[in-house]
PDB file of N, CA, C and O in Angstrom:
ATOM      1  N   UNK U   1     -17.267 -27.387  27.716  1.00 82.00           N
ATOM      2  CA  UNK U   1     -16.453 -27.357  26.517  1.00 82.00           C
ATOM      3  C   UNK U   1     -15.053 -26.893  26.905  1.00 82.00           C
ATOM      4  O   UNK U   1     -14.894 -25.989  27.708  1.00 82.00           O
ATOM      5  N   UNK U   2     -14.059 -27.493  26.303  1.00 92.00           N
ATOM      6  CA  UNK U   2     -12.669 -27.175  26.654  1.00 92.00           C
ATOM      7  C   UNK U   2     -12.110 -26.072  25.757  1.00 92.00           C
ATOM      8  O   UNK U   2     -12.620 -25.795  24.670  1.00 92.00           O
ATOM      9  N   UNK U   3     -11.025 -25.476  26.218  1.00 95.00           N
ATOM     10  CA  UNK U   3     -10.379 -24.409  25.460  1.00 95.00           C
ATOM     11  C   UNK U   3      -9.879 -24.858  24.091  1.00 95.00           C
ATOM     12  O   UNK U   3     -10.013 -24.106  23.119  1.00 95.00           O
ATOM     13  N   UNK U   4      -9.291 -26.044  23.963  1.00 93.00           N
ATOM     14  CA  UNK U   4      -8.849 -26.449  22.615  1.00 93.00           C
ATOM     15  C   UNK U   4     -10.010 -26.564  21.628  1.00 93.00           C
ATOM     16  O   UNK U   4      -9.861 -26.209  20.458  1.00 93.00           O
ATOM     17  N   UNK U   5     -11.161 -27.011  22.092  1.00 91.00           N
ATOM     18  CA  UNK U   5     -12.320 -27.121  21.205  1.00 91.00           C
ATOM     19  C   UNK U   5     -12.817 -25.733  20.799  1.00 91.00           C
ATOM     20  O   UNK U   5     -13.162 -25.498  19.634  1.00 91.00           O
ATOM     21  N   UNK U   6     -12.832 -24.807  21.747  1.00 94.00           N
ATOM     22  CA  UNK U   6     -13.258 -23.434  21.434  1.00 94.00           C
ATOM     23  C   UNK U   6     -12.319 -22.809  20.408  1.00 94.00           C
ATOM     24  O   UNK U   6     -12.766 -22.229  19.406  1.00 94.00           O
ATOM     25  N   UNK U   7     -11.012 -22.940  20.631  1.00 95.00           N
ATOM     26  CA  UNK U   7     -10.051 -22.392  19.673  1.00 95.00           C
ATOM     27  C   UNK U   7     -10.106 -23.137  18.337  1.00 95.00           C
ATOM     28  O   UNK U   7      -9.889 -22.544  17.280  1.00 95.00           O
ATOM     29  N   UNK U   8     -10.406 -24.418  18.373  1.00 91.00           N
ATOM     30  CA  UNK U   8     -10.584 -25.170  17.127  1.00 91.00           C
ATOM     31  C   UNK U   8     -11.765 -24.650  16.327  1.00 91.00           C
ATOM     32  O   UNK U   8     -11.688 -24.509  15.101  1.00 91.00           O
ATOM     33  N   UNK U   9     -12.856 -24.344  17.006  1.00 93.00           N
ATOM     34  CA  UNK U   9     -14.027 -23.776  16.321  1.00 93.00           C
ATOM     35  C   UNK U   9     -13.703 -22.410  15.730  1.00 93.00           C
ATOM     36  O   UNK U   9     -14.099 -22.098  14.596  1.00 93.00           O
ATOM     37  N   UNK U  10     -12.986 -21.591  16.490  1.00 95.00           N
ATOM     38  CA  UNK U  10     -12.580 -20.284  15.969  1.00 95.00           C
ATOM     39  C   UNK U  10     -11.655 -20.432  14.771  1.00 95.00           C
ATOM     40  O   UNK U  10     -11.744 -19.665  13.804  1.00 95.00           O
ATOM     41  N   UNK U  11     -10.768 -21.435  14.812  1.00 93.00           N
ATOM     42  CA  UNK U  11      -9.876 -21.699  13.685  1.00 93.00           C
ATOM     43  C   UNK U  11     -10.689 -22.073  12.438  1.00 93.00           C
ATOM     44  O   UNK U  11     -10.386 -21.618  11.336  1.00 93.00           O
ATOM     45  N   UNK U  12     -11.719 -22.895  12.629  1.00 91.00           N
ATOM     46  CA  UNK U  12     -12.569 -23.302  11.499  1.00 91.00           C
ATOM     47  C   UNK U  12     -13.296 -22.100  10.914  1.00 91.00           C
ATOM     48  O   UNK U  12     -13.385 -21.952   9.688  1.00 91.00           O
ATOM     49  N   UNK U  13     -13.828 -21.220  11.768  1.00 96.00           N
ATOM     50  CA  UNK U  13     -14.494 -20.014  11.264  1.00 96.00           C
ATOM     51  C   UNK U  13     -13.515 -19.123  10.511  1.00 96.00           C
ATOM     52  O   UNK U  13     -13.850 -18.547   9.465  1.00 96.00           O
ATOM     53  N   UNK U  14     -12.294 -18.996  11.024  1.00 96.00           N
ATOM     54  CA  UNK U  14     -11.275 -18.195  10.334  1.00 96.00           C
ATOM     55  C   UNK U  14     -10.909 -18.823   8.994  1.00 96.00           C
ATOM     56  O   UNK U  14     -10.718 -18.118   8.000  1.00 96.00           O
ATOM     57  N   UNK U  15     -10.817 -20.143   8.939  1.00 91.00           N
ATOM     58  CA  UNK U  15     -10.502 -20.823   7.673  1.00 91.00           C
ATOM     59  C   UNK U  15     -11.631 -20.634   6.660  1.00 91.00           C
ATOM     60  O   UNK U  15     -11.382 -20.438   5.467  1.00 91.00           O
ATOM     61  N   UNK U  16     -12.867 -20.677   7.137  1.00 93.00           N
ATOM     62  CA  UNK U  16     -14.006 -20.468   6.247  1.00 93.00           C
ATOM     63  C   UNK U  16     -14.014 -19.045   5.702  1.00 93.00           C
ATOM     64  O   UNK U  16     -14.246 -18.826   4.503  1.00 93.00           O
ATOM     65  N   UNK U  17     -13.759 -18.070   6.555  1.00 96.00           N
ATOM     66  CA  UNK U  17     -13.699 -16.680   6.114  1.00 96.00           C
ATOM     67  C   UNK U  17     -12.558 -16.469   5.129  1.00 96.00           C
ATOM     68  O   UNK U  17     -12.700 -15.748   4.137  1.00 96.00           O
ATOM     69  N   UNK U  18     -11.421 -17.120   5.370  1.00 94.00           N
ATOM     70  CA  UNK U  18     -10.289 -17.010   4.462  1.00 94.00           C
ATOM     71  C   UNK U  18     -10.610 -17.613   3.104  1.00 94.00           C
ATOM     72  O   UNK U  18     -10.225 -17.068   2.068  1.00 94.00           O
ATOM     73  N   UNK U  19     -11.333 -18.712   3.088  1.00 91.00           N
ATOM     74  CA  UNK U  19     -11.688 -19.353   1.820  1.00 91.00           C
ATOM     75  C   UNK U  19     -12.622 -18.489   0.986  1.00 91.00           C
ATOM     76  O   UNK U  19     -12.667 -18.622  -0.238  1.00 91.00           O
ATOM     77  N   UNK U  20     -13.355 -17.596   1.618  1.00 95.00           N
ATOM     78  CA  UNK U  20     -14.276 -16.719   0.886  1.00 95.00           C
ATOM     79  C   UNK U  20     -13.576 -15.492   0.300  1.00 95.00           C
ATOM     80  O   UNK U  20     -14.178 -14.773  -0.494  1.00 95.00           O
ATOM     81  N   UNK U  21     -12.343 -15.261   0.687  1.00 94.00           N
ATOM     82  CA  UNK U  21     -11.590 -14.125   0.154  1.00 94.00           C
ATOM     83  C   UNK U  21     -11.158 -14.405  -1.283  1.00 94.00           C
ATOM     84  O   UNK U  21     -11.030 -15.564  -1.692  1.00 94.00           O
ATOM     85  N   UNK U  22     -10.900 -13.340  -2.057  1.00 94.00           N
ATOM     86  CA  UNK U  22     -10.309 -13.566  -3.382  1.00 94.00           C
ATOM     87  C   UNK U  22      -8.946 -14.241  -3.247  1.00 94.00           C
ATOM     88  O   UNK U  22      -8.257 -14.098  -2.227  1.00 94.00           O
ATOM     89  N   UNK U  23      -8.546 -14.970  -4.264  1.00 87.00           N
ATOM     90  CA  UNK U  23      -7.338 -15.778  -4.210  1.00 87.00           C
ATOM     91  C   UNK U  23      -6.100 -14.963  -3.815  1.00 87.00           C
ATOM     92  O   UNK U  23      -5.268 -15.433  -3.047  1.00 87.00           O
ATOM     93  N   UNK U  24      -5.975 -13.750  -4.311  1.00 89.00           N
ATOM     94  CA  UNK U  24      -4.797 -12.934  -4.018  1.00 89.00           C
ATOM     95  C   UNK U  24      -4.732 -12.513  -2.553  1.00 89.00           C
ATOM     96  O   UNK U  24      -3.664 -12.230  -2.042  1.00 89.00           O
ATOM     97  N   UNK U  25      -5.861 -12.487  -1.852  1.00 93.00           N
ATOM     98  CA  UNK U  25      -5.887 -12.042  -0.463  1.00 93.00           C
ATOM     99  C   UNK U  25      -5.893 -13.208   0.516  1.00 93.00           C
ATOM    100  O   UNK U  25      -5.947 -12.992   1.714  1.00 93.00           O
ATOM    101  N   UNK U  26      -5.838 -14.439   0.027  1.00 90.00           N
ATOM    102  CA  UNK U  26      -5.863 -15.615   0.890  1.00 90.00           C
ATOM    103  C   UNK U  26      -4.497 -15.990   1.434  1.00 90.00           C
ATOM    104  O   UNK U  26      -4.404 -16.740   2.395  1.00 90.00           O
ATOM    105  N   UNK U  27      -3.444 -15.482   0.846  1.00 88.00           N
ATOM    106  CA  UNK U  27      -2.104 -15.972   1.174  1.00 88.00           C
ATOM    107  C   UNK U  27      -1.719 -15.750   2.641  1.00 88.00           C
ATOM    108  O   UNK U  27      -1.370 -16.701   3.338  1.00 88.00           O
ATOM    109  N   UNK U  28      -1.759 -14.527   3.118  1.00 93.00           N
ATOM    110  CA  UNK U  28      -1.311 -14.234   4.490  1.00 93.00           C
ATOM    111  C   UNK U  28      -2.163 -14.945   5.550  1.00 93.00           C
ATOM    112  O   UNK U  28      -1.618 -15.618   6.427  1.00 93.00           O
ATOM    113  N   UNK U  29      -3.500 -14.855   5.494  1.00 94.00           N
ATOM    114  CA  UNK U  29      -4.267 -15.577   6.511  1.00 94.00           C
ATOM    115  C   UNK U  29      -4.144 -17.097   6.364  1.00 94.00           C
ATOM    116  O   UNK U  29      -4.163 -17.824   7.357  1.00 94.00           O
ATOM    117  N   UNK U  30      -3.997 -17.570   5.133  1.00 88.00           N
ATOM    118  CA  UNK U  30      -3.853 -19.013   4.916  1.00 88.00           C
ATOM    119  C   UNK U  30      -2.564 -19.555   5.510  1.00 88.00           C
ATOM    120  O   UNK U  30      -2.555 -20.620   6.134  1.00 88.00           O
ATOM    121  N   UNK U  31      -1.469 -18.828   5.344  1.00 89.00           N
ATOM    122  CA  UNK U  31      -0.189 -19.248   5.923  1.00 89.00           C
ATOM    123  C   UNK U  31      -0.272 -19.210   7.450  1.00 89.00           C
ATOM    124  O   UNK U  31       0.239 -20.098   8.132  1.00 89.00           O
ATOM    125  N   UNK U  32      -0.932 -18.192   7.985  1.00 93.00           N
ATOM    126  CA  UNK U  32      -1.104 -18.103   9.438  1.00 93.00           C
ATOM    127  C   UNK U  32      -1.871 -19.309   9.963  1.00 93.00           C
ATOM    128  O   UNK U  32      -1.483 -19.921  10.966  1.00 93.00           O
ATOM    129  N   UNK U  33      -2.959 -19.667   9.294  1.00 91.00           N
ATOM    130  CA  UNK U  33      -3.740 -20.833   9.704  1.00 91.00           C
ATOM    131  C   UNK U  33      -2.929 -22.115   9.558  1.00 91.00           C
ATOM    132  O   UNK U  33      -3.019 -23.016  10.395  1.00 91.00           O
ATOM    133  N   UNK U  34      -2.137 -22.195   8.496  1.00 87.00           N
ATOM    134  CA  UNK U  34      -1.299 -23.370   8.261  1.00 87.00           C
ATOM    135  C   UNK U  34      -0.268 -23.547   9.373  1.00 87.00           C
ATOM    136  O   UNK U  34       0.001 -24.664   9.809  1.00 87.00           O
ATOM    137  N   UNK U  35       0.284 -22.448   9.867  1.00 92.00           N
ATOM    138  CA  UNK U  35       1.290 -22.512  10.926  1.00 92.00           C
ATOM    139  C   UNK U  35       0.656 -22.814  12.292  1.00 92.00           C
ATOM    140  O   UNK U  35       1.215 -23.545  13.102  1.00 92.00           O
ATOM    141  N   UNK U  36      -0.529 -22.259  12.549  1.00 94.00           N
ATOM    142  CA  UNK U  36      -1.187 -22.452  13.843  1.00 94.00           C
ATOM    143  C   UNK U  36      -1.824 -23.832  14.008  1.00 94.00           C
ATOM    144  O   UNK U  36      -1.981 -24.309  15.133  1.00 94.00           O
ATOM    145  N   UNK U  37      -2.180 -24.470  12.919  1.00 93.00           N
ATOM    146  CA  UNK U  37      -2.910 -25.739  12.986  1.00 93.00           C
ATOM    147  C   UNK U  37      -2.152 -26.845  13.724  1.00 93.00           C
ATOM    148  O   UNK U  37      -2.760 -27.524  14.559  1.00 93.00           O
ATOM    149  N   UNK U  38      -0.872 -27.097  13.462  1.00 93.00           N
ATOM    150  CA  UNK U  38      -0.201 -28.179  14.194  1.00 93.00           C
ATOM    151  C   UNK U  38      -0.190 -27.978  15.711  1.00 93.00           C
ATOM    152  O   UNK U  38      -0.387 -28.935  16.470  1.00 93.00           O
ATOM    153  N   UNK U  39      -0.001 -26.736  16.162  1.00 95.00           N
ATOM    154  CA  UNK U  39      -0.023 -26.475  17.604  1.00 95.00           C
ATOM    155  C   UNK U  39      -1.408 -26.755  18.178  1.00 95.00           C
ATOM    156  O   UNK U  39      -1.539 -27.352  19.257  1.00 95.00           O
ATOM    157  N   UNK U  40      -2.436 -26.358  17.465  1.00 95.00           N
ATOM    158  CA  UNK U  40      -3.804 -26.608  17.911  1.00 95.00           C
ATOM    159  C   UNK U  40      -4.114 -28.106  17.921  1.00 95.00           C
ATOM    160  O   UNK U  40      -4.745 -28.611  18.853  1.00 95.00           O
ATOM    161  N   UNK U  41      -3.638 -28.832  16.925  1.00 94.00           N
ATOM    162  CA  UNK U  41      -3.864 -30.281  16.866  1.00 94.00           C
ATOM    163  C   UNK U  41      -3.150 -30.984  18.031  1.00 94.00           C
ATOM    164  O   UNK U  41      -3.715 -31.872  18.674  1.00 94.00           O
ATOM    165  N   UNK U  42      -1.931 -30.568  18.312  1.00 96.00           N
ATOM    166  CA  UNK U  42      -1.198 -31.168  19.437  1.00 96.00           C
ATOM    167  C   UNK U  42      -1.906 -30.863  20.750  1.00 96.00           C
ATOM    168  O   UNK U  42      -2.061 -31.742  21.605  1.00 96.00           O
ATOM    169  N   UNK U  43      -2.363 -29.629  20.916  1.00 96.00           N
ATOM    170  CA  UNK U  43      -3.076 -29.247  22.131  1.00 96.00           C
ATOM    171  C   UNK U  43      -4.346 -30.072  22.300  1.00 96.00           C
ATOM    172  O   UNK U  43      -4.646 -30.568  23.380  1.00 96.00           O
ATOM    173  N   UNK U  44      -5.096 -30.252  21.203  1.00 94.00           N
ATOM    174  CA  UNK U  44      -6.320 -31.067  21.271  1.00 94.00           C
ATOM    175  C   UNK U  44      -6.001 -32.519  21.626  1.00 94.00           C
ATOM    176  O   UNK U  44      -6.718 -33.134  22.418  1.00 94.00           O
ATOM    177  N   UNK U  45      -4.953 -33.074  21.057  1.00 95.00           N
ATOM    178  CA  UNK U  45      -4.652 -34.477  21.334  1.00 95.00           C
ATOM    179  C   UNK U  45      -4.112 -34.671  22.751  1.00 95.00           C
ATOM    180  O   UNK U  45      -4.345 -35.719  23.340  1.00 95.00           O
ATOM    181  N   UNK U  46      -3.439 -33.689  23.308  1.00 96.00           N
ATOM    182  CA  UNK U  46      -2.990 -33.793  24.695  1.00 96.00           C
ATOM    183  C   UNK U  46      -4.181 -33.783  25.643  1.00 96.00           C
ATOM    184  O   UNK U  46      -4.247 -34.559  26.593  1.00 96.00           O
ATOM    185  N   UNK U  47      -5.153 -32.922  25.368  1.00 95.00           N
ATOM    186  CA  UNK U  47      -6.306 -32.783  26.260  1.00 95.00           C
ATOM    187  C   UNK U  47      -7.329 -33.895  26.047  1.00 95.00           C
ATOM    188  O   UNK U  47      -7.873 -34.426  27.013  1.00 95.00           O
ATOM    189  N   UNK U  48      -7.593 -34.272  24.787  1.00 94.00           N
ATOM    190  CA  UNK U  48      -8.702 -35.176  24.493  1.00 94.00           C
ATOM    191  C   UNK U  48      -8.288 -36.569  24.014  1.00 94.00           C
ATOM    192  O   UNK U  48      -9.147 -37.400  23.768  1.00 94.00           O
ATOM    193  N   UNK U  49      -7.023 -36.819  23.825  1.00 95.00           N
ATOM    194  CA  UNK U  49      -6.581 -38.153  23.424  1.00 95.00           C
ATOM    195  C   UNK U  49      -6.082 -38.205  21.994  1.00 95.00           C
ATOM    196  O   UNK U  49      -6.358 -37.336  21.173  1.00 95.00           O
ATOM    197  N   UNK U  50      -5.339 -39.270  21.693  1.00 95.00           N
ATOM    198  CA  UNK U  50      -4.688 -39.392  20.393  1.00 95.00           C
ATOM    199  C   UNK U  50      -5.689 -39.613  19.262  1.00 95.00           C
ATOM    200  O   UNK U  50      -5.416 -39.261  18.110  1.00 95.00           O
ATOM    201  N   UNK U  51      -6.849 -40.184  19.532  1.00 95.00           N
ATOM    202  CA  UNK U  51      -7.845 -40.400  18.481  1.00 95.00           C
ATOM    203  C   UNK U  51      -8.334 -39.091  17.889  1.00 95.00           C
ATOM    204  O   UNK U  51      -8.472 -38.955  16.667  1.00 95.00           O
ATOM    205  N   UNK U  52      -8.592 -38.125  18.748  1.00 91.00           N
ATOM    206  CA  UNK U  52      -8.998 -36.797  18.283  1.00 91.00           C
ATOM    207  C   UNK U  52      -7.854 -36.147  17.513  1.00 91.00           C
ATOM    208  O   UNK U  52      -8.072 -35.484  16.498  1.00 91.00           O
ATOM    209  N   UNK U  53      -6.633 -36.353  17.983  1.00 91.00           N
ATOM    210  CA  UNK U  53      -5.475 -35.789  17.292  1.00 91.00           C
ATOM    211  C   UNK U  53      -5.300 -36.353  15.895  1.00 91.00           C
ATOM    212  O   UNK U  53      -5.015 -35.623  14.956  1.00 91.00           O
ATOM    213  N   UNK U  54      -5.495 -37.658  15.739  1.00 94.00           N
ATOM    214  CA  UNK U  54      -5.388 -38.286  14.415  1.00 94.00           C
ATOM    215  C   UNK U  54      -6.490 -37.777  13.493  1.00 94.00           C
ATOM    216  O   UNK U  54      -6.251 -37.464  12.319  1.00 94.00           O
ATOM    217  N   UNK U  55      -7.708 -37.677  14.027  1.00 93.00           N
ATOM    218  CA  UNK U  55      -8.821 -37.161  13.231  1.00 93.00           C
ATOM    219  C   UNK U  55      -8.560 -35.717  12.808  1.00 93.00           C
ATOM    220  O   UNK U  55      -8.753 -35.353  11.643  1.00 93.00           O
ATOM    221  N   UNK U  56      -8.077 -34.883  13.732  1.00 90.00           N
ATOM    222  CA  UNK U  56      -7.781 -33.486  13.410  1.00 90.00           C
ATOM    223  C   UNK U  56      -6.658 -33.387  12.389  1.00 90.00           C
ATOM    224  O   UNK U  56      -6.692 -32.537  11.490  1.00 90.00           O
ATOM    225  N   UNK U  57      -5.649 -34.250  12.487  1.00 91.00           N
ATOM    226  CA  UNK U  57      -4.567 -34.257  11.506  1.00 91.00           C
ATOM    227  C   UNK U  57      -5.085 -34.633  10.120  1.00 91.00           C
ATOM    228  O   UNK U  57      -4.696 -34.029   9.118  1.00 91.00           O
ATOM    229  N   UNK U  58      -5.985 -35.613  10.060  1.00 92.00           N
ATOM    230  CA  UNK U  58      -6.590 -35.998   8.782  1.00 92.00           C
ATOM    231  C   UNK U  58      -7.353 -34.830   8.168  1.00 92.00           C
ATOM    232  O   UNK U  58      -7.237 -34.553   6.971  1.00 92.00           O
ATOM    233  N   UNK U  59      -8.126 -34.136   8.974  1.00 88.00           N
ATOM    234  CA  UNK U  59      -8.896 -32.987   8.487  1.00 88.00           C
ATOM    235  C   UNK U  59      -7.957 -31.881   8.018  1.00 88.00           C
ATOM    236  O   UNK U  59      -8.168 -31.270   6.972  1.00 88.00           O
ATOM    237  N   UNK U  60      -6.888 -31.643   8.764  1.00 87.00           N
ATOM    238  CA  UNK U  60      -5.910 -30.612   8.405  1.00 87.00           C
ATOM    239  C   UNK U  60      -5.252 -30.909   7.058  1.00 87.00           C
ATOM    240  O   UNK U  60      -5.172 -30.048   6.189  1.00 87.00           O
ATOM    241  N   UNK U  61      -4.809 -32.131   6.878  1.00 89.00           N
ATOM    242  CA  UNK U  61      -4.155 -32.509   5.615  1.00 89.00           C
ATOM    243  C   UNK U  61      -5.149 -32.437   4.462  1.00 89.00           C
ATOM    244  O   UNK U  61      -4.809 -32.028   3.355  1.00 89.00           O
ATOM    245  N   UNK U  62      -6.399 -32.789   4.714  1.00 88.00           N
ATOM    246  CA  UNK U  62      -7.426 -32.711   3.681  1.00 88.00           C
ATOM    247  C   UNK U  62      -7.670 -31.259   3.255  1.00 88.00           C
ATOM    248  O   UNK U  62      -7.817 -30.972   2.069  1.00 88.00           O
ATOM    249  N   UNK U  63      -7.713 -30.351   4.216  1.00 82.00           N
ATOM    250  CA  UNK U  63      -7.978 -28.941   3.904  1.00 82.00           C
ATOM    251  C   UNK U  63      -6.797 -28.274   3.206  1.00 82.00           C
ATOM    252  O   UNK U  63      -6.984 -27.440   2.322  1.00 82.00           O
ATOM    253  N   UNK U  64      -5.586 -28.615   3.612  1.00 83.00           N
ATOM    254  CA  UNK U  64      -4.396 -27.941   3.103  1.00 83.00           C
ATOM    255  C   UNK U  64      -3.585 -28.830   2.173  1.00 83.00           C
ATOM    256  O   UNK U  64      -2.366 -28.701   2.090  1.00 83.00           O
ATOM    257  N   UNK U  65      -4.237 -29.709   1.429  1.00 87.00           N
ATOM    258  CA  UNK U  65      -3.495 -30.653   0.592  1.00 87.00           C
ATOM    259  C   UNK U  65      -2.686 -29.951  -0.492  1.00 87.00           C
ATOM    260  O   UNK U  65      -1.548 -30.340  -0.753  1.00 87.00           O
ATOM    261  N   UNK U  66      -3.219 -28.919  -1.124  1.00 85.00           N
ATOM    262  CA  UNK U  66      -2.460 -28.246  -2.188  1.00 85.00           C
ATOM    263  C   UNK U  66      -1.272 -27.451  -1.648  1.00 85.00           C
ATOM    264  O   UNK U  66      -0.170 -27.574  -2.193  1.00 85.00           O
ATOM    265  N   UNK U  67      -1.436 -26.632  -0.606  1.00 83.00           N
ATOM    266  CA  UNK U  67      -0.235 -25.956  -0.079  1.00 83.00           C
ATOM    267  C   UNK U  67       0.801 -26.932   0.477  1.00 83.00           C
ATOM    268  O   UNK U  67       2.003 -26.723   0.295  1.00 83.00           O
ATOM    269  N   UNK U  68       0.357 -27.999   1.116  1.00 86.00           N
ATOM    270  CA  UNK U  68       1.311 -28.981   1.636  1.00 86.00           C
ATOM    271  C   UNK U  68       2.041 -29.689   0.499  1.00 86.00           C
ATOM    272  O   UNK U  68       3.244 -29.943   0.586  1.00 86.00           O
ATOM    273  N   UNK U  69       1.335 -29.986  -0.575  1.00 87.00           N
ATOM    274  CA  UNK U  69       1.965 -30.601  -1.747  1.00 87.00           C
ATOM    275  C   UNK U  69       2.999 -29.651  -2.354  1.00 87.00           C
ATOM    276  O   UNK U  69       4.095 -30.076  -2.736  1.00 87.00           O
ATOM    277  N   UNK U  70       2.657 -28.370  -2.419  1.00 87.00           N
ATOM    278  CA  UNK U  70       3.584 -27.363  -2.948  1.00 87.00           C
ATOM    279  C   UNK U  70       4.863 -27.295  -2.108  1.00 87.00           C
ATOM    280  O   UNK U  70       5.977 -27.333  -2.640  1.00 87.00           O
ATOM    281  N   UNK U  71       4.703 -27.181  -0.778  1.00 88.00           N
ATOM    282  CA  UNK U  71       5.877 -27.096   0.095  1.00 88.00           C
ATOM    283  C   UNK U  71       6.692 -28.384   0.069  1.00 88.00           C
ATOM    284  O   UNK U  71       7.915 -28.359   0.170  1.00 88.00           O
ATOM    285  N   UNK U  72       6.032 -29.535  -0.077  1.00 90.00           N
ATOM    286  CA  UNK U  72       6.742 -30.809  -0.147  1.00 90.00           C
ATOM    287  C   UNK U  72       7.600 -30.863  -1.416  1.00 90.00           C
ATOM    288  O   UNK U  72       8.752 -31.294  -1.381  1.00 90.00           O
ATOM    289  N   UNK U  73       7.060 -30.419  -2.552  1.00 90.00           N
ATOM    290  CA  UNK U  73       7.832 -30.414  -3.801  1.00 90.00           C
ATOM    291  C   UNK U  73       9.000 -29.445  -3.718  1.00 90.00           C
ATOM    292  O   UNK U  73      10.093 -29.735  -4.205  1.00 90.00           O
ATOM    293  N   UNK U  74       8.783 -28.285  -3.119  1.00 89.00           N
ATOM    294  CA  UNK U  74       9.881 -27.332  -2.967  1.00 89.00           C
ATOM    295  C   UNK U  74      10.959 -27.883  -2.053  1.00 89.00           C
ATOM    296  O   UNK U  74      12.152 -27.686  -2.291  1.00 89.00           O
ATOM    297  N   UNK U  75      10.547 -28.580  -0.998  1.00 91.00           N
ATOM    298  CA  UNK U  75      11.502 -29.181  -0.065  1.00 91.00           C
ATOM    299  C   UNK U  75      12.361 -30.224  -0.770  1.00 91.00           C
ATOM    300  O   UNK U  75      13.560 -30.321  -0.523  1.00 91.00           O
ATOM    301  N   UNK U  76      11.748 -30.984  -1.666  1.00 92.00           N
ATOM    302  CA  UNK U  76      12.478 -32.042  -2.382  1.00 92.00           C
ATOM    303  C   UNK U  76      13.263 -31.491  -3.574  1.00 92.00           C
ATOM    304  O   UNK U  76      13.973 -32.249  -4.239  1.00 92.00           O
ATOM    305  N   UNK U  77      13.111 -30.209  -3.886  1.00 90.00           N
ATOM    306  CA  UNK U  77      13.854 -29.597  -4.981  1.00 90.00           C
ATOM    307  C   UNK U  77      13.225 -29.803  -6.345  1.00 90.00           C
ATOM    308  O   UNK U  77      13.886 -29.587  -7.360  1.00 90.00           O
ATOM    309  N   UNK U  78      11.975 -30.208  -6.387  1.00 88.00           N
ATOM    310  CA  UNK U  78      11.304 -30.424  -7.666  1.00 88.00           C
ATOM    311  C   UNK U  78      10.774 -29.107  -8.219  1.00 88.00           C
ATOM    312  O   UNK U  78      10.572 -28.143  -7.485  1.00 88.00           O
ATOM    313  N   UNK U  79      10.538 -29.093  -9.520  1.00 85.00           N
ATOM    314  CA  UNK U  79       9.973 -27.930 -10.188  1.00 85.00           C
ATOM    315  C   UNK U  79       8.485 -27.830  -9.818  1.00 85.00           C
ATOM    316  O   UNK U  79       7.758 -28.798  -9.881  1.00 85.00           O
ATOM    317  N   UNK U  80       8.065 -26.622  -9.452  1.00 80.00           N
ATOM    318  CA  UNK U  80       6.678 -26.412  -9.035  1.00 80.00           C
ATOM    319  C   UNK U  80       6.021 -25.451 -10.019  1.00 80.00           C
ATOM    320  O   UNK U  80       6.519 -24.359 -10.244  1.00 80.00           O
ATOM    321  N   UNK U  81       4.910 -25.885 -10.606  1.00 79.00           N
ATOM    322  CA  UNK U  81       4.149 -25.020 -11.499  1.00 79.00           C
ATOM    323  C   UNK U  81       3.096 -24.280 -10.693  1.00 79.00           C
ATOM    324  O   UNK U  81       2.350 -24.878  -9.933  1.00 79.00           O
ATOM    325  N   UNK U  82       3.059 -22.964 -10.856  1.00 73.00           N
ATOM    326  CA  UNK U  82       2.073 -22.155 -10.143  1.00 73.00           C
ATOM    327  C   UNK U  82       1.035 -21.698 -11.161  1.00 73.00           C
ATOM    328  O   UNK U  82       1.365 -21.005 -12.133  1.00 73.00           O
ATOM    329  N   UNK U  83      -0.231 -22.093 -10.971  1.00 69.00           N
ATOM    330  CA  UNK U  83      -1.262 -21.659 -11.917  1.00 69.00           C
ATOM    331  C   UNK U  83      -1.527 -20.168 -11.801  1.00 69.00           C
ATOM    332  O   UNK U  83      -1.335 -19.570 -10.749  1.00 69.00           O
ATOM    333  N   UNK U  84      -1.957 -19.594 -12.903  1.00 68.00           N
ATOM    334  CA  UNK U  84      -2.251 -18.133 -12.900  1.00 68.00           C
ATOM    335  C   UNK U  84      -3.598 -17.844 -12.331  1.00 68.00           C
ATOM    336  O   UNK U  84      -4.501 -18.571 -12.341  1.00 68.00           O
TER     337      UNK U  84
END
């Protein structure tokens, strides 16, 4: 097993643990995971090929679709509604 796969598994366990936290406590670990994911995806695709990288990118976007949508709207200058 390669190092990118091991770190990918650890990332998944960390994401699962973060999802089990109350909503107010998810922000800091969630942002950390969001920032680390692209580097991990690039590392995996360099070691294992572009197919794995595309699959990992699809999984990443699927998991973080709401935060990515939020940041995309803020980037474009649109009004963002934050649920309570």
